[in-house]
JSON list of C-alpha atoms in Angstrom, two decimals:
[
{"chain": "Z", "resi": 1, "resn": "MET", "atom": "CA", "xyz": [11.66, 45.37, 14.42]},
{"chain": "Z", "resi": 2, "resn": "SER", "atom": "CA", "xyz": [13.71, 42.20, 13.94]},
{"chain": "Z", "resi": 3, "resn": "PRO", "atom": "CA", "xyz": [17.27, 42.13, 15.30]},
{"chain": "Z", "resi": 4, "resn": "LYS", "atom": "CA", "xyz": [20.20, 42.41, 12.93]},
{"chain": "Z", "resi": 5, "resn": "TYR", "atom": "CA", "xyz": [22.44, 39.35, 13.17]},
{"chain": "Z", "resi": 6, "resn": "THR", "atom": "CA", "xyz": [26.08, 39.12, 12.08]},
{"chain": "Z", "resi": 7, "resn": "LEU", "atom": "CA", "xyz": [28.12, 35.94, 12.52]},
{"chain": "Z", "resi": 8, "resn": "THR", "atom": "CA", "xyz": [31.89, 36.41, 12.21]},
{"chain": "Z", "resi": 9, "resn": "TYR", "atom": "CA", "xyz": [34.23, 33.48, 11.61]},
{"chain": "Z", "resi": 10, "resn": "PHE", "atom": "CA", "xyz": [36.92, 32.31, 9.24]},
{"chain": "Z", "resi": 11, "resn": "ASN", "atom": "CA", "xyz": [36.06, 31.06, 5.75]},
{"chain": "Z", "resi": 12, "resn": "ALA", "atom": "CA", "xyz": [35.44, 27.54, 7.04]},
{"chain": "Z", "resi": 13, "resn": "ARG", "atom": "CA", "xyz": [32.66, 25.45, 8.53]},
{"chain": "Z", "resi": 14, "resn": "GLY", "atom": "CA", "xyz": [34.45, 24.81, 11.82]},
{"chain": "Z", "resi": 15, "resn": "PHE", "atom": "CA", "xyz": [32.89, 26.11, 15.00]},
{"chain": "Z", "resi": 16, "resn": "ALA", "atom": "CA", "xyz": [30.47, 28.43, 13.19]},
{"chain": "Z", "resi": 17, "resn": "GLU", "atom": "CA", "xyz": [28.61, 25.82, 11.17]},
{"chain": "Z", "resi": 18, "resn": "THR", "atom": "CA", "xyz": [26.17, 24.80, 13.88]},
{"chain": "Z", "resi": 19, "resn": "ALA", "atom": "CA", "xyz": [25.13, 28.45, 14.25]},
{"chain": "Z", "resi": 20, "resn": "ARG", "atom": "CA", "xyz": [24.73, 28.79, 10.48]},
{"chain": "Z", "resi": 21, "resn": "MET", "atom": "CA", "xyz": [22.50, 25.72, 10.41]},
{"chain": "Z", "resi": 22, "resn": "LEU", "atom": "CA", "xyz": [20.36, 27.10, 13.23]},
{"chain": "Z", "resi": 23, "resn": "PHE", "atom": "CA", "xyz": [19.81, 30.24, 11.16]},
{"chain": "Z", "resi": 24, "resn": "ALA", "atom": "CA", "xyz": [18.91, 28.02, 8.19]},
{"chain": "Z", "resi": 25, "resn": "LEU", "atom": "CA", "xyz": [16.43, 25.99, 10.24]},
{"chain": "Z", "resi": 26, "resn": "ALA", "atom": "CA", "xyz": [14.80, 29.16, 11.56]},
{"chain": "Z", "resi": 27, "resn": "ASP", "atom": "CA", "xyz": [14.67, 30.88, 8.15]},
{"chain": "Z", "resi": 28, "resn": "VAL", "atom": "CA", "xyz": [16.27, 33.94, 9.75]},
{"chain": "Z", "resi": 29, "resn": "GLU", "atom": "CA", "xyz": [18.46, 36.25, 7.70]},
{"chain": "Z", "resi": 30, "resn": "TYR", "atom": "CA", "xyz": [21.93, 37.11, 8.96]},
{"chain": "Z", "resi": 31, "resn": "THR", "atom": "CA", "xyz": [25.26, 38.34, 7.67]},
{"chain": "Z", "resi": 32, "resn": "ASP", "atom": "CA", "xyz": [27.68, 35.44, 7.29]},
{"chain": "Z", "resi": 33, "resn": "ARG", "atom": "CA", "xyz": [30.90, 37.40, 7.74]},
{"chain": "Z", "resi": 34, "resn": "ARG", "atom": "CA", "xyz": [33.76, 35.17, 6.61]},
{"chain": "Z", "resi": 35, "resn": "MET", "atom": "CA", "xyz": [37.24, 36.54, 7.09]},
{"chain": "Z", "resi": 36, "resn": "GLU", "atom": "CA", "xyz": [40.60, 35.45, 5.75]},
{"chain": "Z", "resi": 37, "resn": "ARG", "atom": "CA", "xyz": [43.45, 34.72, 8.16]},
{"chain": "Z", "resi": 38, "resn": "GLU", "atom": "CA", "xyz": [45.22, 37.96, 7.36]},
{"chain": "Z", "resi": 39, "resn": "GLU", "atom": "CA", "xyz": [42.13, 39.94, 8.48]},
{"chain": "Z", "resi": 40, "resn": "TRP", "atom": "CA", "xyz": [42.09, 38.37, 11.94]},
{"chain": "Z", "resi": 41, "resn": "PRO", "atom": "CA", "xyz": [44.64, 40.66, 13.69]},
{"chain": "Z", "resi": 42, "resn": "ALA", "atom": "CA", "xyz": [42.49, 43.69, 12.92]},
{"chain": "Z", "resi": 43, "resn": "ILE", "atom": "CA", "xyz": [39.22, 42.01, 13.90]},
{"chain": "Z", "resi": 44, "resn": "LYS", "atom": "CA", "xyz": [40.47, 40.28, 17.06]},
{"chain": "Z", "resi": 45, "resn": "PRO", "atom": "CA", "xyz": [40.44, 43.42, 19.27]},
{"chain": "Z", "resi": 46, "resn": "THR", "atom": "CA", "xyz": [36.78, 44.01, 18.36]},
{"chain": "Z", "resi": 47, "resn": "THR", "atom": "CA", "xyz": [35.69, 40.66, 19.87]},
{"chain": "Z", "resi": 48, "resn": "PRO", "atom": "CA", "xyz": [34.72, 40.27, 23.55]},
{"chain": "Z", "resi": 49, "resn": "PHE", "atom": "CA", "xyz": [37.46, 37.75, 24.40]},
{"chain": "Z", "resi": 50, "resn": "GLY", "atom": "CA", "xyz": [39.71, 37.73, 21.34]},
{"chain": "Z", "resi": 51, "resn": "GLN", "atom": "CA", "xyz": [37.96, 34.69, 19.87]},
{"chain": "Z", "resi": 52, "resn": "VAL", "atom": "CA", "xyz": [35.67, 33.70, 17.05]},
{"chain": "Z", "resi": 53, "resn": "PRO", "atom": "CA", "xyz": [33.01, 32.77, 16.22]},
{"chain": "Z", "resi": 54, "resn": "MET", "atom": "CA", "xyz": [31.36, 35.98, 17.36]},
{"chain": "Z", "resi": 55, "resn": "LEU", "atom": "CA", "xyz": [27.65, 36.66, 17.04]},
{"chain": "Z", "resi": 56, "resn": "GLU", "atom": "CA", "xyz": [26.43, 40.24, 16.95]},
{"chain": "Z", "resi": 57, "resn": "VAL", "atom": "CA", "xyz": [22.78, 40.85, 17.74]},
{"chain": "Z", "resi": 58, "resn": "ASP", "atom": "CA", "xyz": [22.29, 44.54, 17.07]},
{"chain": "Z", "resi": 59, "resn": "ASP", "atom": "CA", "xyz": [24.74, 46.09, 19.59]},
{"chain": "Z", "resi": 60, "resn": "LEU", "atom": "CA", "xyz": [25.25, 42.91, 21.64]},
{"chain": "Z", "resi": 61, "resn": "LYS", "atom": "CA", "xyz": [28.40, 40.86, 20.97]},
{"chain": "Z", "resi": 62, "resn": "ILE", "atom": "CA", "xyz": [28.42, 37.20, 22.00]},
{"chain": "Z", "resi": 63, "resn": "SER", "atom": "CA", "xyz": [31.48, 34.96, 21.91]},
{"chain": "Z", "resi": 64, "resn": "GLN", "atom": "CA", "xyz": [32.16, 31.39, 23.08]},
{"chain": "Z", "resi": 65, "resn": "THR", "atom": "CA", "xyz": [30.68, 28.81, 20.74]},
{"chain": "Z", "resi": 66, "resn": "THR", "atom": "CA", "xyz": [28.30, 27.14, 23.16]},
{"chain": "Z", "resi": 67, "resn": "ALA", "atom": "CA", "xyz": [26.91, 30.47, 24.34]},
{"chain": "Z", "resi": 68, "resn": "ILE", "atom": "CA", "xyz": [26.16, 31.32, 20.70]},
{"chain": "Z", "resi": 69, "resn": "TYR", "atom": "CA", "xyz": [24.54, 27.94, 20.02]},
{"chain": "Z", "resi": 70, "resn": "ARG", "atom": "CA", "xyz": [22.37, 28.12, 23.13]},
{"chain": "Z", "resi": 71, "resn": "TYR", "atom": "CA", "xyz": [21.32, 31.69, 22.47]},
{"chain": "Z", "resi": 72, "resn": "LEU", "atom": "CA", "xyz": [20.20, 30.90, 18.93]},
{"chain": "Z", "resi": 73, "resn": "ALA", "atom": "CA", "xyz": [18.59, 27.61, 19.92]},
{"chain": "Z", "resi": 74, "resn": "ARG", "atom": "CA", "xyz": [16.53, 29.27, 22.64]},
{"chain": "Z", "resi": 75, "resn": "LYS", "atom": "CA", "xyz": [15.72, 32.25, 20.43]},
{"chain": "Z", "resi": 76, "resn": "PHE", "atom": "CA", "xyz": [14.57, 30.12, 17.50]},
{"chain": "Z", "resi": 77, "resn": "GLY", "atom": "CA", "xyz": [12.94, 27.20, 19.32]},
{"chain": "Z", "resi": 78, "resn": "PHE", "atom": "CA", "xyz": [15.62, 24.51, 19.00]},
{"chain": "Z", "resi": 79, "resn": "ALA", "atom": "CA", "xyz": [16.40, 24.16, 22.71]},
{"chain": "Z", "resi": 80, "resn": "GLY", "atom": "CA", "xyz": [14.39, 22.45, 25.43]},
{"chain": "Z", "resi": 81, "resn": "ALA", "atom": "CA", "xyz": [10.83, 23.36, 26.34]},
{"chain": "Z", "resi": 82, "resn": "THR", "atom": "CA", "xyz": [11.57, 22.99, 30.07]},
{"chain": "Z", "resi": 83, "resn": "PRO", "atom": "CA", "xyz": [14.61, 23.46, 32.33]},
{"chain": "Z", "resi": 84, "resn": "GLU", "atom": "CA", "xyz": [14.88, 19.67, 32.50]},
{"chain": "Z", "resi": 85, "resn": "GLU", "atom": "CA", "xyz": [14.97, 19.33, 28.70]},
{"chain": "Z", "resi": 86, "resn": "ASP", "atom": "CA", "xyz": [17.51, 22.15, 28.54]},
{"chain": "Z", "resi": 87, "resn": "ALA", "atom": "CA", "xyz": [19.69, 20.35, 31.09]},
{"chain": "Z", "resi": 88, "resn": "ARG", "atom": "CA", "xyz": [19.51, 17.13, 29.08]},
{"chain": "Z", "resi": 89, "resn": "LEU", "atom": "CA", "xyz": [20.51, 18.86, 25.84]},
{"chain": "Z", "resi": 90, "resn": "ASP", "atom": "CA", "xyz": [23.23, 20.90, 27.55]},
{"chain": "Z", "resi": 91, "resn": "MET", "atom": "CA", "xyz": [24.66, 17.70, 28.97]},
{"chain": "Z", "resi": 92, "resn": "ILE", "atom": "CA", "xyz": [24.81, 16.09, 25.52]},
{"chain": "Z", "resi": 93, "resn": "VAL", "atom": "CA", "xyz": [26.39, 19.20, 24.03]},
{"chain": "Z", "resi": 94, "resn": "GLU", "atom": "CA", "xyz": [29.11, 19.23, 26.70]},
{"chain": "Z", "resi": 95, "resn": "CYS", "atom": "CA", "xyz": [29.85, 15.58, 25.91]},
{"chain": "Z", "resi": 96, "resn": "ILE", "atom": "CA", "xyz": [30.15, 16.38, 22.20]},
{"chain": "Z", "resi": 97, "resn": "LYS", "atom": "CA", "xyz": [32.48, 19.27, 23.03]},
{"chain": "Z", "resi": 98, "resn": "ASP", "atom": "CA", "xyz": [34.67, 16.88, 25.03]},
{"chain": "Z", "resi": 99, "resn": "MET", "atom": "CA", "xyz": [34.85, 14.66, 21.95]},
{"chain": "Z", "resi": 100, "resn": "LEU", "atom": "CA", "xyz": [35.78, 17.58, 19.69]},
{"chain": "Z", "resi": 101, "resn": "GLN", "atom": "CA", "xyz": [38.52, 18.65, 22.09]},
{"chain": "Z", "resi": 102, "resn": "GLY", "atom": "CA", "xyz": [39.97, 15.17, 21.77]},
{"chain": "Z", "resi": 103, "resn": "ILE", "atom": "CA", "xyz": [40.14, 15.59, 18.01]},
{"chain": "Z", "resi": 104, "resn": "MET", "atom": "CA", "xyz": [41.81, 18.98, 18.28]},
{"chain": "Z", "resi": 105, "resn": "LYS", "atom": "CA", "xyz": [44.35, 17.72, 20.80]},
{"chain": "Z", "resi": 106, "resn": "ILE", "atom": "CA", "xyz": [45.46, 14.97, 18.43]},
{"chain": "Z", "resi": 107, "resn": "ARG", "atom": "CA", "xyz": [45.32, 17.12, 15.30]},
{"chain": "Z", "resi": 108, "resn": "TYR", "atom": "CA", "xyz": [47.60, 19.80, 16.72]},
{"chain": "Z", "resi": 109, "resn": "GLU", "atom": "CA", "xyz": [50.06, 17.56, 18.56]},
{"chain": "Z", "resi": 110, "resn": "LYS", "atom": "CA", "xyz": [53.39, 18.09, 16.81]},
{"chain": "Z", "resi": 111, "resn": "ASP", "atom": "CA", "xyz": [55.25, 15.15, 18.33]},
{"chain": "Z", "resi": 112, "resn": "GLU", "atom": "CA", "xyz": [54.39, 12.17, 16.10]},
{"chain": "Z", "resi": 113, "resn": "ALA", "atom": "CA", "xyz": [54.98, 9.58, 18.82]},
{"chain": "Z", "resi": 114, "resn": "LYS", "atom": "CA", "xyz": [52.78, 11.47, 21.28]},
{"chain": "Z", "resi": 115, "resn": "GLN", "atom": "CA", "xyz": [50.15, 11.96, 18.58]},
{"chain": "Z", "resi": 116, "resn": "ALA", "atom": "CA", "xyz": [50.09, 8.21, 17.87]},
{"chain": "Z", "resi": 117, "resn": "GLU", "atom": "CA", "xyz": [49.78, 7.50, 21.60]},
{"chain": "Z", "resi": 118, "resn": "LEU", "atom": "CA", "xyz": [46.87, 9.94, 21.98]},
{"chain": "Z", "resi": 119, "resn": "LYS", "atom": "CA", "xyz": [45.13, 8.50, 18.94]},
{"chain": "Z", "resi": 120, "resn": "LYS", "atom": "CA", "xyz": [45.51, 4.91, 20.17]},
{"chain": "Z", "resi": 121, "resn": "ASP", "atom": "CA", "xyz": [44.04, 5.84, 23.55]},
{"chain": "Z", "resi": 122, "resn": "LEU", "atom": "CA", "xyz": [41.16, 7.66, 21.86]},
{"chain": "Z", "resi": 123, "resn": "VAL", "atom": "CA", "xyz": [40.27, 4.78, 19.54]},
{"chain": "Z", "resi": 124, "resn": "GLU", "atom": "CA", "xyz": [40.70, 1.99, 22.08]},
{"chain": "Z", "resi": 125, "resn": "ASN", "atom": "CA", "xyz": [39.59, 3.55, 25.35]},
{"chain": "Z", "resi": 126, "resn": "THR", "atom": "CA", "xyz": [37.77, 6.86, 25.04]},
{"chain": "Z", "resi": 127, "resn": "LEU", "atom": "CA", "xyz": [35.71, 7.12, 21.87]},
{"chain": "Z", "resi": 128, "resn": "PRO", "atom": "CA", "xyz": [33.78, 3.81, 22.06]},
{"chain": "Z", "resi": 129, "resn": "GLY", "atom": "CA", "xyz": [32.44, 4.61, 25.51]},
{"chain": "Z", "resi": 130, "resn": "GLN", "atom": "CA", "xyz": [31.45, 8.14, 24.51]},
{"chain": "Z", "resi": 131, "resn": "LEU", "atom": "CA", "xyz": [29.58, 6.91, 21.44]},
{"chain": "Z", "resi": 132, "resn": "GLU", "atom": "CA", "xyz": [27.89, 4.06, 23.31]},
{"chain": "Z", "resi": 133, "resn": "LYS", "atom": "CA", "xyz": [26.57, 6.41, 25.97]},
{"chain": "Z", "resi": 134, "resn": "MET", "atom": "CA", "xyz": [25.24, 8.93, 23.46]},
{"chain": "Z", "resi": 135, "resn": "ASN", "atom": "CA", "xyz": [23.72, 6.14, 21.40]},
{"chain": "Z", "resi": 136, "resn": "ALA", "atom": "CA", "xyz": [21.88, 4.98, 24.54]},
{"chain": "Z", "resi": 137, "resn": "PHE", "atom": "CA", "xyz": [20.68, 8.53, 25.25]},
{"chain": "Z", "resi": 138, "resn": "VAL", "atom": "CA", "xyz": [18.97, 8.63, 21.87]},
{"chain": "Z", "resi": 139, "resn": "GLY", "atom": "CA", "xyz": [17.55, 5.12, 22.24]},
{"chain": "Z", "resi": 140, "resn": "ASP", "atom": "CA", "xyz": [14.41, 4.69, 20.16]},
{"chain": "Z", "resi": 141, "resn": "LYS", "atom": "CA", "xyz": [13.75, 8.43, 19.85]},
{"chain": "Z", "resi": 142, "resn": "GLN", "atom": "CA", "xyz": [14.19, 10.37, 16.62]},
{"chain": "Z", "resi": 143, "resn": "PHE", "atom": "CA", "xyz": [16.49, 12.96, 18.18]},
{"chain": "Z", "resi": 144, "resn": "PHE", "atom": "CA", "xyz": [18.13, 13.67, 21.53]},
{"chain": "Z", "resi": 145, "resn": "ASN", "atom": "CA", "xyz": [15.00, 15.63, 22.49]},
{"chain": "Z", "resi": 146, "resn": "GLY", "atom": "CA", "xyz": [12.41, 13.13, 21.34]},
{"chain": "Z", "resi": 147, "resn": "ASP", "atom": "CA", "xyz": [10.78, 13.91, 18.01]},
{"chain": "Z", "resi": 148, "resn": "LYS", "atom": "CA", "xyz": [12.07, 17.50, 17.84]},
{"chain": "Z", "resi": 149, "resn": "ILE", "atom": "CA", "xyz": [15.40, 18.48, 16.28]},
{"chain": "Z", "resi": 150, "resn": "SER", "atom": "CA", "xyz": [17.63, 20.51, 18.58]},
{"chain": "Z", "resi": 151, "resn": "TYR", "atom": "CA", "xyz": [20.96, 22.24, 18.61]},
{"chain": "Z", "resi": 152, "resn": "ALA", "atom": "CA", "xyz": [22.49, 19.11, 20.15]},
{"chain": "Z", "resi": 153, "resn": "ASP", "atom": "CA", "xyz": [21.59, 17.09, 17.05]},
{"chain": "Z", "resi": 154, "resn": "ILE", "atom": "CA", "xyz": [23.06, 19.77, 14.79]},
{"chain": "Z", "resi": 155, "resn": "LEU", "atom": "CA", "xyz": [26.30, 19.87, 16.79]},
{"chain": "Z", "resi": 156, "resn": "LEU", "atom": "CA", "xyz": [26.57, 16.09, 16.61]},
{"chain": "Z", "resi": 157, "resn": "PHE", "atom": "CA", "xyz": [25.98, 16.22, 12.85]},
{"chain": "Z", "resi": 158, "resn": "ASN", "atom": "CA", "xyz": [28.78, 18.73, 12.40]},
{"chain": "Z", "resi": 159, "resn": "GLY", "atom": "CA", "xyz": [31.11, 17.24, 15.00]},
{"chain": "Z", "resi": 160, "resn": "LEU", "atom": "CA", "xyz": [31.36, 13.54, 14.17]},
{"chain": "Z", "resi": 161, "resn": "PRO", "atom": "CA", "xyz": [32.76, 14.05, 10.65]},
{"chain": "Z", "resi": 162, "resn": "GLY", "atom": "CA", "xyz": [35.70, 15.80, 12.33]},
{"chain": "Z", "resi": 163, "resn": "TYR", "atom": "CA", "xyz": [37.23, 12.40, 13.09]},
{"chain": "Z", "resi": 164, "resn": "LYS", "atom": "CA", "xyz": [38.19, 12.05, 9.44]},
{"chain": "Z", "resi": 165, "resn": "PHE", "atom": "CA", "xyz": [40.79, 14.78, 10.01]},
{"chain": "Z", "resi": 166, "resn": "ILE", "atom": "CA", "xyz": [42.67, 12.44, 12.35]},
{"chain": "Z", "resi": 167, "resn": "ASP", "atom": "CA", "xyz": [42.04, 9.40, 10.12]},
{"chain": "Z", "resi": 168, "resn": "VAL", "atom": "CA", "xyz": [39.57, 7.74, 12.47]},
{"chain": "Z", "resi": 169, "resn": "GLU", "atom": "CA", "xyz": [36.54, 6.02, 10.97]},
{"chain": "Z", "resi": 170, "resn": "ILE", "atom": "CA", "xyz": [33.41, 5.57, 13.10]},
{"chain": "Z", "resi": 171, "resn": "ASP", "atom": "CA", "xyz": [31.65, 2.24, 12.70]},
{"chain": "Z", "resi": 172, "resn": "TYR", "atom": "CA", "xyz": [28.08, 3.47, 12.71]},
{"chain": "Z", "resi": 173, "resn": "GLY", "atom": "CA", "xyz": [26.84, -0.11, 12.64]},
{"chain": "Z", "resi": 174, "resn": "LYS", "atom": "CA", "xyz": [27.64, -0.19, 16.36]},
{"chain": "Z", "resi": 175, "resn": "TYR", "atom": "CA", "xyz": [25.73, 3.04, 17.01]},
{"chain": "Z", "resi": 176, "resn": "PRO", "atom": "CA", "xyz": [22.48, 2.82, 14.98]},
{"chain": "Z", "resi": 177, "resn": "ALA", "atom": "CA", "xyz": [20.64, 5.48, 16.98]},
{"chain": "Z", "resi": 178, "resn": "LEU", "atom": "CA", "xyz": [23.39, 8.04, 16.33]},
{"chain": "Z", "resi": 179, "resn": "LYS", "atom": "CA", "xyz": [23.47, 7.09, 12.65]},
{"chain": "Z", "resi": 180, "resn": "ALA", "atom": "CA", "xyz": [19.71, 7.61, 12.47]},
{"chain": "Z", "resi": 181, "resn": "VAL", "atom": "CA", "xyz": [20.07, 11.07, 14.03]},
{"chain": "Z", "resi": 182, "resn": "GLN", "atom": "CA", "xyz": [22.78, 11.96, 11.49]},
{"chain": "Z", "resi": 183, "resn": "ASP", "atom": "CA", "xyz": [20.56, 10.78, 8.64]},
{"chain": "Z", "resi": 184, "resn": "ARG", "atom": "CA", "xyz": [17.52, 12.69, 9.90]},
{"chain": "Z", "resi": 185, "resn": "VAL", "atom": "CA", "xyz": [19.50, 15.92, 10.24]},
{"chain": "Z", "resi": 186, "resn": "ALA", "atom": "CA", "xyz": [20.91, 15.51, 6.72]},
{"chain": "Z", "resi": 187, "resn": "ALA", "atom": "CA", "xyz": [17.41, 14.85, 5.36]},
{"chain": "Z", "resi": 188, "resn": "ASN", "atom": "CA", "xyz": [15.92, 18.01, 6.86]},
{"chain": "Z", "resi": 189, "resn": "PRO", "atom": "CA", "xyz": [14.99, 20.13, 3.81]},
{"chain": "Z", "resi": 190, "resn": "LYS", "atom": "CA", "xyz": [16.36, 23.37, 5.26]},
{"chain": "Z", "resi": 191, "resn": "ILE", "atom": "CA", "xyz": [19.63, 21.75, 6.30]},
{"chain": "Z", "resi": 192, "resn": "ALA", "atom": "CA", "xyz": [19.95, 20.04, 2.92]},
{"chain": "Z", "resi": 193, "resn": "ALA", "atom": "CA", "xyz": [19.30, 23.34, 1.13]},
{"chain": "Z", "resi": 194, "resn": "TRP", "atom": "CA", "xyz": [21.99, 25.09, 3.21]},
{"chain": "Z", "resi": 195, "resn": "ILE", "atom": "CA", "xyz": [24.53, 22.33, 2.56]},
{"chain": "Z", "resi": 196, "resn": "ALA", "atom": "CA", "xyz": [23.83, 22.54, -1.17]},
{"chain": "Z", "resi": 197, "resn": "LYS", "atom": "CA", "xyz": [24.53, 26.27, -1.35]},
{"chain": "Z", "resi": 198, "resn": "ARG", "atom": "CA", "xyz": [27.16, 26.87, 1.33]},
{"chain": "Z", "resi": 199, "resn": "PRO", "atom": "CA", "xyz": [30.71, 27.75, 0.29]},
{"chain": "Z", "resi": 200, "resn": "VAL", "atom": "CA", "xyz": [32.93, 24.74, -0.29]},
{"chain": "Z", "resi": 201, "resn": "THR", "atom": "CA", "xyz": [35.75, 24.72, 2.27]},
{"chain": "Z", "resi": 202, "resn": "GLU", "atom": "CA", "xyz": [38.20, 22.12, 3.56]},
{"chain": "Z", "resi": 203, "resn": "MET", "atom": "CA", "xyz": [36.90, 22.24, 7.14]}
]
């Protein structure tokens, strides 16, 4: 008997979207439980660590975004085929998470002068190096894991557009391998079908 999956998050793409896309790629049914902000206080005590997204697999509750992504990727065949491939993908995912944390730090900084300082440092010193290194990791391959789409590619696809929320434009002309990965993910029929039907939200 197949497990029953429930993914709980706010009514937004956010940190749940990579998990949703993994379900779409795998053609696996799940309950996409989207809550409004006012529902969160009642739901929070039911989560393992007071955080969402939360994935329920029958009676098992999993929190922490990367734990959810890795579980689904390994369950559905979008992780590495060997420990070495897993380590490579995990490394890329941790780098992408570092990049996303940079976005969040700037987005939620209330002091405008400090925010401008953080943004300047990101654009001039941090982001170019991060993108260059990831671009080199892809190289002439189709995806981070060769010719096979993985959860790292999906996270990149969902993560890089986040820079628009801090008014930073990425010059993809400097990072053609990353642009190619983004285009290949978008062109995947199952991903495209999900994007076409998913709820329209700001984030």
